[in-house]
Amino acid sequence: MTKKRLKHIDRQKQIIEIAKELVSEGGVHNLTIRKLTKKAGITEAALYRHFNSRDDVVINLIKEVNEKLIETIKSSINSDGNSIDDLEKILNLHYSSIELRKGLSFIVILQASEFESQEIRQAGNNLVRSYLKIIEDLIYLGIKKGEIDRTVEPESASMMFFGIVQVSVTRWIFDPEHHPLNEKSKSLWNLFRTSLEFMDEDLELHRVPFQSNTNREK
Amino acid sequence: MTKKRLKHIDRQKQIIEIAKELVSEGGVHNLTIRKLTKKAGITEAALYRHFNSRDDVVINLIKEVNEKLIETIKSSINSDGNSIDDLEKILNLHYSSIELRKGLSFIVILQASEFESQEIRQAGNNLVRSYLKIIEDLIYLGIKKGEIDRTVEPESASMMFFGIVQVSVTRWIFDPEHHPLNEKSKSLWNLFRTSLEFMDEDLELHRVPFQSNTNREK
Amino acid sequence: MTKKRLKHIDRQKQIIEIAKELVSEGGVHNLTIRKLTKKAGITEAALYRHFNSRDDVVINLIKEVNEKLIETIKSSINSDGNSIDDLEKILNLHYSSIELRKGLSFIVILQASEFESQEIRQAGNNLVRSYLKIIEDLIYLGIKKGEIDRTVEPESASMMFFGIVQVSVTRWIFDPEHHPLNEKSKSLWNLFRTSLEFMDEDLELHRVPFQSNTNREK
Amino acid sequence: MTKKRLKHIDRQKQIIEIAKELVSEGGVHNLTIRKLTKKAGITEAALYRHFNSRDDVVINLIKEVNEKLIETIKSSINSDGNSIDDLEKILNLHYSSIELRKGLSFIVILQASEFESQEIRQAGNNLVRSYLKIIEDLIYLGIKKGEIDRTVEPESASMMFFGIVQVSVTRWIFDPEHHPLNEKSKSLWNLFRTSLEFMDEDLELHRVPFQSNTNREK
DNA sequence: TATGAATGAGCCTTCATTCAT
DNA sequence: AATGAATGAAGGCTCATTCAT
């Protein structure tokens, strides 16, 4: 019961962590100063030593989610492997039970921020863009390596990938029984994969890169 | 100056209509009794003659959006035409400047309801499901008519379609410059279309990877 | 102990009355919603049914003080009497023990508003101006009637009159022993009176109007 | 980047200087510890090494204003010159664009302190009294030197002088267009000057109305 | 000596809802 | 069918001040 006296940076981290929980539990407007400080074991006034305003907390939360997301994704990418396999890895990462159980998908935080202040939406926009950029780069690389059909436009494909994540999370939010990690989601992924791989023209040229795929050629 | 004395049913409709505007403007938590009744020209207390609670308003709003959506979609489907063309029509309908400018995309209302009460989420779930059902049926029909590849799973494809709508609206919300009706969105549609159409020509070449799929080849 | 359910207009009056007391007691920043509503026996939320904001209360307070002031002054002016006597009456009215004991001199409320919002200062400005206007008109009339020297500029004289009131109140506020109604204040008034009456040139012309003065010409 | 480590006495001076600015900008309740220390570049806690409390700052501020005021006035008085000219000099000093533009008229600080603690009001009272004393002495001297009518009571005249300053500042605060240094203010001064000078010439003519006055004519 | 962290009381305002009329 | 007055809880935020380090 002793009041912990944390250092600025640690308190900030703690607050962001609690903020994440609150948003996960009930959206951005469940993130109130009262609840936040109560959970953190400090007074409301103390919060303002570490953040300028509630908006400041939200913005930093989004930034943190952004950083963690990028970091996690990048570390899970195998630059020597197949880019389509990497995409699948990323998708599974979003669907990982740990993340989803906590409800802290970046999608959740993103959607919850839609109607907040201009500054918060700006942070949200950055999150969307940096995420799309990573996926886009990966697809571009896949095309270069001949793993993805060269008629595929990376920007469209990355948006579709984002859409897959988003729709999965949305379904799951409105119906918790509909967990993304079941078979149906697998076939959603297969549909996407197909749209990347297959394209009929210049078949001769594409055949070779496909050799790297598993379970093919006999 | 005379206060219009509307009939119960008309007042309800009027209130739902205003509720739609408010949610479009600033999400579900912009829907307050105060604003609602002020816009409707009635007292706050009067609202409770027509709805049991604020939640009741939101639920009825979602239901109404649901009905209107289904209705609009169904009336725009040409049962004699190509099912893929129908899907494109539906997509353009979502992107129509009228709808988007008002921000009343069903996606907006849906996402805005994610963290409301259980009952509201139930209504949201119904909206998601009935929408997916329509798209699913359309795809199923397309397969039957041979317009869509028979290896496509209607459930996955409908979710992907939903995802396309959702990601487009999300991007647009966070960056209003990124309007869904520009070229990039077109190519998003083309990517999806490809994943539906292609597959069956050159069957001999493509068959192998799909061996893992169920219910095929015989 | 029964909760009184007052009508809008009565509640407004009551609130303004309490606001007056609070400002008198401790300046404008003693006027808090908490104290106001506690004294009025209503909840803080209830206050907002009758006024839009705290500023709204202050502005209406100043307006009310303004009206009452003008009204009181006008009713104490004897249009048939000597204008200088009228001015003295007005001064004594400001100094009346009833007003001062309560500390609700308009000067007090005025000074207390100096550093509030632009809108409040606007109301304060109106108060200053309407007060000066009355005094000015009275002096102008006095000149017309030959009771005040015609070289006197009404605008300057009215400001000086205001200054007399203000300095008296200020002294009294900082030192309650220095009540305006003692001999020294009388001689302050005489000094002012002198500056209005006496002017040496054209004595022949001024002598006649002075006949109306008491204790003169034998 | 190195924090300046001022000596106790210098830090105090600096703080009082900043306090003056803050009060000028927005009255006494714009003088907060936060703003004060931020401007001074020290922590809030550090302030309490130099002053016991916020009130202590305010009291010392008033004292400082007092000292500076007396000092400035005294240095601008020409003991060989005409005392009425000296008064005019003092008035113009108060109206000097530098002082007014900064809003640091002693009147402003005085009025802003009206509703503070007893101790602060005490300091305010001292300020009022020492100011009045100076003016009073000057007028007394003027009478002795025959420059001011001997029927003028120094105490009343000094209060009226104070009133002139006060009303000018008040008008200017509520309406910044009404700057004290325009023609109208000049005529305010002339009115005051008249009330000091005139009276003794044409004594024979004026004597009658003054019969009612005490201690005259012998 | 000086800081960084925290406090507790208070600020104005908005919320959904109730109830007597 | 509707009003007008009121409620209690909660919202974000600022204040002067204290105290362990």
mmCIF file with all atom_site columns, N, CA, C and O in Angstrom, chain B residues 50-74:
data_model
loop_
_atom_site.group_PDB
_atom_site.id
_atom_site.type_symbol
_atom_site.label_atom_id
_atom_site.label_alt_id
_atom_site.label_comp_id
_atom_site.label_asym_id
_atom_site.label_entity_id
_atom_site.label_seq_id
_atom_site.pdbx_PDB_ins_code
_atom_site.Cartn_x
_atom_site.Cartn_y
_atom_site.Cartn_z
_atom_site.occupancy
_atom_site.B_iso_or_equiv
_atom_site.pdbx_formal_charge
_atom_site.auth_seq_id
_atom_site.auth_comp_id
_atom_site.auth_asym_id
_atom_site.auth_atom_id
_atom_site.pdbx_PDB_model_num
ATOM 1   N N  . HIS B 1 50 ? -41.037 8.725  -26.656 1.00 0.00 ? 50 HIS B N  1
ATOM 2   C CA . HIS B 1 50 ? -40.900 7.998  -27.912 1.00 0.00 ? 50 HIS B CA 1
ATOM 3   C C  . HIS B 1 50 ? -39.840 6.906  -27.860 1.00 0.00 ? 50 HIS B C  1
ATOM 4   O O  . HIS B 1 50 ? -39.887 5.954  -28.629 1.00 0.00 ? 50 HIS B O  1
ATOM 5   N N  . PHE B 1 51 ? -38.894 7.064  -26.968 1.00 0.00 ? 51 PHE B N  1
ATOM 6   C CA . PHE B 1 51 ? -37.858 6.042  -26.796 1.00 0.00 ? 51 PHE B CA 1
ATOM 7   C C  . PHE B 1 51 ? -37.603 5.846  -25.298 1.00 0.00 ? 51 PHE B C  1
ATOM 8   O O  . PHE B 1 51 ? -37.701 6.792  -24.525 1.00 0.00 ? 51 PHE B O  1
ATOM 9   N N  . ASN B 1 52 ? -37.274 4.638  -24.940 1.00 0.00 ? 52 ASN B N  1
ATOM 10  C CA . ASN B 1 52 ? -37.073 4.330  -23.532 1.00 0.00 ? 52 ASN B CA 1
ATOM 11  C C  . ASN B 1 52 ? -35.789 4.924  -22.957 1.00 0.00 ? 52 ASN B C  1
ATOM 12  O O  . ASN B 1 52 ? -35.713 5.235  -21.790 1.00 0.00 ? 52 ASN B O  1
ATOM 13  N N  . SER B 1 53 ? -34.797 5.037  -23.813 1.00 0.00 ? 53 SER B N  1
ATOM 14  C CA . SER B 1 53 ? -33.501 5.505  -23.344 1.00 0.00 ? 53 SER B CA 1
ATOM 15  C C  . SER B 1 53 ? -32.665 5.924  -24.548 1.00 0.00 ? 53 SER B C  1
ATOM 16  O O  . SER B 1 53 ? -33.077 5.745  -25.698 1.00 0.00 ? 53 SER B O  1
ATOM 17  N N  . ARG B 1 54 ? -31.506 6.440  -24.243 1.00 0.00 ? 54 ARG B N  1
ATOM 18  C CA . ARG B 1 54 ? -30.599 6.806  -25.321 1.00 0.00 ? 54 ARG B CA 1
ATOM 19  C C  . ARG B 1 54 ? -30.212 5.563  -26.122 1.00 0.00 ? 54 ARG B C  1
ATOM 20  O O  . ARG B 1 54 ? -30.194 5.582  -27.355 1.00 0.00 ? 54 ARG B O  1
ATOM 21  N N  . ASP B 1 55 ? -29.909 4.499  -25.406 1.00 0.00 ? 55 ASP B N  1
ATOM 22  C CA . ASP B 1 55 ? -29.562 3.250  -26.085 1.00 0.00 ? 55 ASP B CA 1
ATOM 23  C C  . ASP B 1 55 ? -30.650 2.833  -27.059 1.00 0.00 ? 55 ASP B C  1
ATOM 24  O O  . ASP B 1 55 ? -30.367 2.351  -28.160 1.00 0.00 ? 55 ASP B O  1
ATOM 25  N N  . ASP B 1 56 ? -31.863 3.008  -26.631 1.00 0.00 ? 56 ASP B N  1
ATOM 26  C CA . ASP B 1 56 ? -32.999 2.640  -27.469 1.00 0.00 ? 56 ASP B CA 1
ATOM 27  C C  . ASP B 1 56 ? -32.951 3.416  -28.785 1.00 0.00 ? 56 ASP B C  1
ATOM 28  O O  . ASP B 1 56 ? -33.250 2.881  -29.855 1.00 0.00 ? 56 ASP B O  1
ATOM 29  N N  . VAL B 1 57 ? -32.580 4.668  -28.696 1.00 0.00 ? 57 VAL B N  1
ATOM 30  C CA . VAL B 1 57 ? -32.452 5.475  -29.913 1.00 0.00 ? 57 VAL B CA 1
ATOM 31  C C  . VAL B 1 57 ? -31.371 4.897  -30.814 1.00 0.00 ? 57 VAL B C  1
ATOM 32  O O  . VAL B 1 57 ? -31.590 4.696  -32.011 1.00 0.00 ? 57 VAL B O  1
ATOM 33  N N  . VAL B 1 58 ? -30.214 4.615  -30.209 1.00 0.00 ? 58 VAL B N  1
ATOM 34  C CA . VAL B 1 58 ? -29.095 4.099  -31.006 1.00 0.00 ? 58 VAL B CA 1
ATOM 35  C C  . VAL B 1 58 ? -29.466 2.785  -31.680 1.00 0.00 ? 58 VAL B C  1
ATOM 36  O O  . VAL B 1 58 ? -29.207 2.580  -32.874 1.00 0.00 ? 58 VAL B O  1
ATOM 37  N N  . ILE B 1 59 ? -30.094 1.909  -30.912 1.00 0.00 ? 59 ILE B N  1
ATOM 38  C CA . ILE B 1 59 ? -30.472 0.612  -31.475 1.00 0.00 ? 59 ILE B CA 1
ATOM 39  C C  . ILE B 1 59 ? -31.420 0.788  -32.653 1.00 0.00 ? 59 ILE B C  1
ATOM 40  O O  . ILE B 1 59 ? -31.248 0.182  -33.714 1.00 0.00 ? 59 ILE B O  1
ATOM 41  N N  . ASN B 1 60 ? -32.384 1.650  -32.470 1.00 0.00 ? 60 ASN B N  1
ATOM 42  C CA . ASN B 1 60 ? -33.324 1.885  -33.562 1.00 0.00 ? 60 ASN B CA 1
ATOM 43  C C  . ASN B 1 60 ? -32.655 2.559  -34.753 1.00 0.00 ? 60 ASN B C  1
ATOM 44  O O  . ASN B 1 60 ? -33.053 2.334  -35.897 1.00 0.00 ? 60 ASN B O  1
ATOM 45  N N  . LEU B 1 61 ? -31.663 3.367  -34.440 1.00 0.00 ? 61 LEU B N  1
ATOM 46  C CA . LEU B 1 61 ? -30.907 3.982  -35.528 1.00 0.00 ? 61 LEU B CA 1
ATOM 47  C C  . LEU B 1 61 ? -30.205 2.916  -36.360 1.00 0.00 ? 61 LEU B C  1
ATOM 48  O O  . LEU B 1 61 ? -30.281 2.904  -37.592 1.00 0.00 ? 61 LEU B O  1
ATOM 49  N N  . ILE B 1 62 ? -29.542 2.011  -35.674 1.00 0.00 ? 62 ILE B N  1
ATOM 50  C CA . ILE B 1 62 ? -28.821 0.950  -36.386 1.00 0.00 ? 62 ILE B CA 1
ATOM 51  C C  . ILE B 1 62 ? -29.794 0.095  -37.192 1.00 0.00 ? 62 ILE B C  1
ATOM 52  O O  . ILE B 1 62 ? -29.543 -0.235 -38.354 1.00 0.00 ? 62 ILE B O  1
ATOM 53  N N  . LYS B 1 63 ? -30.922 -0.210 -36.577 1.00 0.00 ? 63 LYS B N  1
ATOM 54  C CA . LYS B 1 63 ? -31.926 -0.994 -37.296 1.00 0.00 ? 63 LYS B CA 1
ATOM 55  C C  . LYS B 1 63 ? -32.374 -0.284 -38.563 1.00 0.00 ? 63 LYS B C  1
ATOM 56  O O  . LYS B 1 63 ? -32.508 -0.875 -39.625 1.00 0.00 ? 63 LYS B O  1
ATOM 57  N N  . GLU B 1 64 ? -32.584 1.005  -38.416 1.00 0.00 ? 64 GLU B N  1
ATOM 58  C CA . GLU B 1 64 ? -33.061 1.770  -39.565 1.00 0.00 ? 64 GLU B CA 1
ATOM 59  C C  . GLU B 1 64 ? -32.007 1.788  -40.664 1.00 0.00 ? 64 GLU B C  1
ATOM 60  O O  . GLU B 1 64 ? -32.329 1.605  -41.854 1.00 0.00 ? 64 GLU B O  1
ATOM 61  N N  . VAL B 1 65 ? -30.762 2.024  -40.247 1.00 0.00 ? 65 VAL B N  1
ATOM 62  C CA . VAL B 1 65 ? -29.665 2.020  -41.211 1.00 0.00 ? 65 VAL B CA 1
ATOM 63  C C  . VAL B 1 65 ? -29.615 0.661  -41.906 1.00 0.00 ? 65 VAL B C  1
ATOM 64  O O  . VAL B 1 65 ? -29.445 0.572  -43.127 1.00 0.00 ? 65 VAL B O  1
ATOM 65  N N  . ASN B 1 66 ? -29.784 -0.373 -41.121 1.00 0.00 ? 66 ASN B N  1
ATOM 66  C CA . ASN B 1 66 ? -29.797 -1.730 -41.636 1.00 0.00 ? 66 ASN B CA 1
ATOM 67  C C  . ASN B 1 66 ? -30.857 -1.889 -42.737 1.00 0.00 ? 66 ASN B C  1
ATOM 68  O O  . ASN B 1 66 ? -30.549 -2.260 -43.868 1.00 0.00 ? 66 ASN B O  1
ATOM 69  N N  . GLU B 1 67 ? -32.061 -1.532 -42.394 1.00 0.00 ? 67 GLU B N  1
ATOM 70  C CA . GLU B 1 67 ? -33.168 -1.678 -43.349 1.00 0.00 ? 67 GLU B CA 1
ATOM 71  C C  . GLU B 1 67 ? -32.930 -0.887 -44.634 1.00 0.00 ? 67 GLU B C  1
ATOM 72  O O  . GLU B 1 67 ? -33.058 -1.411 -45.736 1.00 0.00 ? 67 GLU B O  1
ATOM 73  N N  . LYS B 1 68 ? -32.571 0.378  -44.435 1.00 0.00 ? 68 LYS B N  1
ATOM 74  C CA . LYS B 1 68 ? -32.339 1.232  -45.599 1.00 0.00 ? 68 LYS B CA 1
ATOM 75  C C  . LYS B 1 68 ? -31.230 0.659  -46.485 1.00 0.00 ? 68 LYS B C  1
ATOM 76  O O  . LYS B 1 68 ? -31.333 0.676  -47.705 1.00 0.00 ? 68 LYS B O  1
ATOM 77  N N  . LEU B 1 69 ? -30.187 0.162  -45.839 1.00 0.00 ? 69 LEU B N  1
ATOM 78  C CA . LEU B 1 69 ? -29.046 -0.372 -46.575 1.00 0.00 ? 69 LEU B CA 1
ATOM 79  C C  . LEU B 1 69 ? -29.465 -1.561 -47.433 1.00 0.00 ? 69 LEU B C  1
ATOM 80  O O  . LEU B 1 69 ? -29.212 -1.600 -48.643 1.00 0.00 ? 69 LEU B O  1
ATOM 81  N N  . ILE B 1 70 ? -30.100 -2.507 -46.787 1.00 0.00 ? 70 ILE B N  1
ATOM 82  C CA . ILE B 1 70 ? -30.545 -3.717 -47.494 1.00 0.00 ? 70 ILE B CA 1
ATOM 83  C C  . ILE B 1 70 ? -31.457 -3.326 -48.658 1.00 0.00 ? 70 ILE B C  1
ATOM 84  O O  . ILE B 1 70 ? -31.275 -3.781 -49.799 1.00 0.00 ? 70 ILE B O  1
ATOM 85  N N  . GLU B 1 71 ? -32.389 -2.475 -48.351 1.00 0.00 ? 71 GLU B N  1
ATOM 86  C CA . GLU B 1 71 ? -33.360 -2.015 -49.341 1.00 0.00 ? 71 GLU B CA 1
ATOM 87  C C  . GLU B 1 71 ? -32.664 -1.401 -50.556 1.00 0.00 ? 71 GLU B C  1
ATOM 88  O O  . GLU B 1 71 ? -32.912 -1.775 -51.706 1.00 0.00 ? 71 GLU B O  1
ATOM 89  N N  . THR B 1 72 ? -31.763 -0.460 -50.264 1.00 0.00 ? 72 THR B N  1
ATOM 90  C CA . THR B 1 72 ? -31.058 0.230  -51.347 1.00 0.00 ? 72 THR B CA 1
ATOM 91  C C  . THR B 1 72 ? -30.251 -0.749 -52.187 1.00 0.00 ? 72 THR B C  1
ATOM 92  O O  . THR B 1 72 ? -30.266 -0.691 -53.419 1.00 0.00 ? 72 THR B O  1
ATOM 93  N N  . ILE B 1 73 ? -29.546 -1.637 -51.513 1.00 0.00 ? 73 ILE B N  1
ATOM 94  C CA . ILE B 1 73 ? -28.729 -2.604 -52.237 1.00 0.00 ? 73 ILE B CA 1
ATOM 95  C C  . ILE B 1 73 ? -29.599 -3.491 -53.124 1.00 0.00 ? 73 ILE B C  1
ATOM 96  O O  . ILE B 1 73 ? -29.349 -3.650 -54.319 1.00 0.00 ? 73 ILE B O  1
ATOM 97  N N  . LYS B 1 74 ? -30.660 -4.014 -52.517 1.00 0.00 ? 74 LYS B N  1
ATOM 98  C CA . LYS B 1 74 ? -31.515 -4.941 -53.266 1.00 0.00 ? 74 LYS B CA 1
ATOM 99  C C  . LYS B 1 74 ? -32.095 -4.271 -54.501 1.00 0.00 ? 74 LYS B C  1
ATOM 100 O O  . LYS B 1 74 ? -32.193 -4.877 -55.564 1.00 0.00 ? 74 LYS B O  1
#
